[in-house]
C-alpha positions as a printed Julia matrix, in Angstrom:
268×3 Matrix{Float64}:
 37.28   15.67  -11.9
 38.01   11.96  -12.87
 39.1     9.74  -10.06
 40.27    6.8   -12.15
 43.2     6.28   -9.57
 40.41    5.52   -6.99
 38.35    3.29   -9.2
 38.12   -0.33   -8.19
 40.35   -2.71   -9.54
 39.42   -4.99  -12.58
 40.8    -7.99  -10.49
 39.08   -9.53   -7.77
 39.86  -12.04   -4.77
 43.58  -11.31   -4.92
 44.16  -13.33   -1.97
 42.9   -16.49   -3.89
 45.22  -16.01   -6.98
 48.1   -17.88   -7.75
 51.61  -16.29   -7.59
 52.0   -16.69  -11.25
 48.44  -15.2   -11.79
 49.4   -12.08   -9.74
 52.47  -11.37  -11.32
 50.95  -11.95  -14.85
 47.98   -9.57  -14.21
 50.31   -6.94  -12.29
 52.42   -6.96  -15.48
 49.53   -6.72  -17.6
 48.44   -3.55  -15.98
 52.11   -2.03  -16.22
 52.23   -2.66  -19.8
 49.36    0.03  -20.08
 51.38    2.54  -18.38
 53.58    3.09  -21.08
 50.97    3.76  -23.52
 49.29    6.35  -21.37
 52.54    7.99  -21.02
 52.71    8.16  -24.66
 49.38    9.86  -24.89
 51.03   12.66  -22.86
 53.95   13.44  -24.77
 52.98   16.69  -26.13
 52.47   18.14  -22.72
 55.72   16.75  -21.69
 57.23   18.14  -24.48
 55.73   21.7   -23.77
 56.87   21.46  -20.23
 60.59   20.55  -20.99
 60.95   23.44  -23.57
 59.84   25.5   -21.02
 62.1    24.46  -18.24
 65.17   24.1   -20.48
 64.93   27.94  -21.54
 64.49   28.78  -17.64
 67.46   26.67  -16.71
 69.55   28.29  -19.58
 68.93   31.29  -17.64
 70.11   29.94  -14.31
 66.84   28.88  -12.9
 66.36   25.43  -11.21
 63.95   22.57  -11.43
 62.24   21.88   -8.27
 60.03   18.72   -7.87
 57.49   18.81   -4.9
 55.03   16.47   -3.84
 53.68   13.97   -0.85
 54.13   10.27   -0.25
 55.33    8.37   -3.3
 55.18   11.19   -5.76
 57.6    13.05   -3.53
 60.01   10.33   -2.86
 59.93    9.76   -6.78
 60.89   13.54   -6.98
 63.8    13.35   -4.61
 64.96    9.89   -6.51
 65.05   11.9    -9.83
 66.63   14.8    -8.66
 69.31   12.92   -6.39
 70.43   11.04   -9.65
 71.18   14.23  -11.82
 74.4    15.27  -10.16
 75.89   12.05  -10.42
 74.61   11.36  -14.05
 74.97   14.71  -15.47
 77.5    16.48  -13.47
 75.33   19.3   -12.34
 75.47   20.82   -8.98
 73.15   19.16   -6.3
 70.85   22.35   -6.25
 70.01   22.53  -10.22
 67.34   19.85   -9.78
 65.98   19.41   -6.19
 63.35   17.5    -4.8
 61.14   18.5    -1.72
 58.14   16.27   -0.14
 55.82   16.86    2.64
 57.2    16.04    6.04
 60.6    16.68    4.95
 63.67   14.52    4.76
 62.14   12.04    7.7
 59.46   11.4     5.29
 61.37    9.64    2.7
 61.74    6.67    4.84
 58.66    6.82    7.08
 55.52    8.36    6.43
 54.75   11.51    8.39
 51.05   11.76    9.36
 48.98   14.25    7.96
 52.03   15.86    6.24
 50.3    15.94    2.9
 47.52   17.78    4.25
 49.44   20.89    5.43
 48.44   23.44    2.86
 51.08   26.23    4.55
 54.37   24.05    4.89
 54.81   23.72    0.86
 55.63   27.65    0.65
 57.73   27.43    3.68
 59.56   24.46    1.94
 60.07   26.27   -0.97
 61.25   29.35    0.61
 63.54   27.37    2.7
 65.6    26.47   -0.68
 65.51   30.15   -1.85
 63.07   29.98   -4.56
 63.69   32.51   -7.33
 61.99   34.06  -10.01
 63.99   32.01  -12.74
 62.82   28.78  -11.09
 60.57   26.16  -12.21
 58.2    24.13   -9.95
 56.71   20.74  -10.88
 54.16   19.56   -8.34
 53.66   15.55   -8.31
 50.57   13.83   -7.14
 48.64   10.96   -8.62
 45.32   12.16   -7.49
 45.88   15.64   -8.67
 44.45   17.07   -5.7
 47.03   16.58   -2.8
 46.39   19.84   -0.44
 50.3    19.96    0.1
 51.1    19.96   -3.68
 48.1    22.23   -4.82
 49.13   24.72   -2.09
 52.59   24.91   -3.77
 51.19   25.49   -7.33
 48.73   28.17   -5.86
 51.55   29.76   -4.16
 54.02   29.59   -7.01
 51.45   31.21   -9.24
 50.68   34.01   -6.92
 54.47   34.82   -6.99
 54.71   34.78  -10.83
 56.55   31.5   -10.93
 56.52   29.02  -14.02
 54.61   25.59  -12.64
 53.76   22.37  -13.82
 52.03   19.35  -12.51
 52.46   15.6   -13.15
 49.12   13.95  -12.16
 46.95   10.95  -13.14
 43.73   11.92  -13.07
 42.11   14.48  -15.87
 40.19   17.35  -14.74
 42.0    17.55  -11.31
 42.49   21.11   -9.31
 46.2    20.65   -9.97
 45.83   20.29  -13.78
 43.9    23.5   -13.49
 46.32   25.46  -11.61
 49.66   24.48  -13.18
 50.89   26.67  -16.37
 52.13   23.42  -17.94
 49.81   20.11  -16.73
 51.08   16.91  -17.55
 48.24   14.22  -17.27
 48.86   10.59  -17.45
 45.7     8.61  -17.17
 46.84    5.34  -15.6
 43.4     4.25  -14.71
 42.33    1.8   -11.74
 45.26    0.25   -9.76
 45.72   -3.58   -9.64
 45.18   -3.1    -5.75
 42.43   -0.61   -5.72
 43.81    3.12   -4.79
 47.59    1.78   -4.57
 48.88    4.58   -6.38
 52.37    3.44   -5.7
 52.06    1.24   -8.46
 50.7     2.13  -11.86
 50.6     5.84  -11.28
 53.9     5.59   -9.52
 55.51    3.76  -12.37
 54.01    6.63  -14.86
 55.51    9.15  -12.49
 58.98    7.53  -12.6
 58.72    7.25  -16.31
 57.74   10.93  -16.98
 60.33   12.29  -14.78
 63.17   10.16  -16.43
 61.91   11.85  -19.68
 61.79   15.22  -18.07
 65.11   15.29  -16.35
 67.15   13.43  -19.14
 65.65   15.54  -22.19
 66.4    18.87  -20.24
 69.96   17.88  -19.54
 70.66   17.05  -23.26
 68.95   20.47  -23.94
 71.65   21.8   -21.55
 74.52   20.17  -23.37
 75.03   17.46  -20.71
 75.11   14.49  -23.08
 77.85   14.5   -26.08
 76.43   12.21  -28.63
 74.72    9.32  -26.57
 77.08    9.5   -23.64
 77.25   10.66  -20.13
 80.5    12.86  -20.62
 79.64   14.95  -17.52
 79.01   11.99  -14.97
 80.61   11.89  -11.65
 83.45    9.36  -11.9
 82.86    8.11   -8.38
 83.27    4.51   -8.3
 85.24    1.68  -10.29
 82.44    1.0   -12.42
 82.12    4.44  -13.53
 85.82    4.82  -13.94
 85.73    2.02  -16.29
 82.76    3.35  -18.22
 84.44    6.68  -18.37
 87.9     5.01  -19.88
 85.69    3.22  -22.3
 84.01    6.57  -23.33
 87.38    8.11  -23.88
 88.88    5.39  -26.04
 85.98    5.41  -28.17
 85.63    9.11  -28.63
 89.6     9.59  -29.0
 91.08    6.27  -30.05
 93.5     6.6   -27.29
 94.71    3.3   -25.68
 93.33    2.14  -22.4
 96.66    3.19  -20.17
 96.33    6.87  -21.44
 92.56    7.01  -21.07
 92.95    5.74  -17.52
 95.7     8.08  -16.74
 93.57   11.07  -18.01
 90.44   10.01  -16.13
 92.19    9.69  -13.2
 93.93   13.2   -13.39
 90.67   15.06  -14.44
 88.0    13.07  -13.1
 85.87   13.71  -15.93
 85.34   12.49  -19.35
 84.44   15.82  -20.81
 87.62   17.38  -19.34
 89.75   14.7   -20.87
 88.14   14.86  -24.16
 88.49   18.63  -24.34
 92.43   18.41  -23.42
 93.07   15.84  -26.09
 91.03   18.02  -28.61
 92.66   21.32  -27.65
């Protein structure tokens, strides 16, 4: 197994570098992340196609991980309802240690190989669901155990990892491997690996939601109109889409709380 994420940083004596040098070098390493993600696009494409097919049949997408990886899954899942108007359980995020671990690390939670399946059972895991296990190393016991148990139960699985030849990549039906390399601070995978995971999760959820018809043209017509900013955005979208005046658009948005519903009403 590659352990690129654990290799020594190419930068030394960080405490003696100027602030400008630190920021420049961190940015230099971050620029490598997008290129690494680009290399994984064929793997991401295969996973998105599989997830879209399952979700069209009523399945859910469930992210599971530990530490930074788990938090990133929860972040991406939590943004799907307000952005795409889907129910909160259509895309879900689970992490080792439960909800309390979102804010504060739970000691040894990532090493618990039994809890992962208990956590999946607690959200009513079903045959049409897809589980994406997330881990920078590709060997986190909690995430690996989730894949193993899901495979035993015949579920569709994917993984998002940053080392080649990892146990998780070997276990997942659809492995996604983004080789981000050594971190600026040795072993600090919240940096480049975490950035790569955030980018890929954005790509997955956005592409899946487009496949499910949750975007019209290039607009979030199913977004939840839950604050003043989003109300203004919805009014602007409705005006552009239908050519109506601002007052009429505002009235429809307030009445229906949905750009899509307002457009459908106008076009009926």
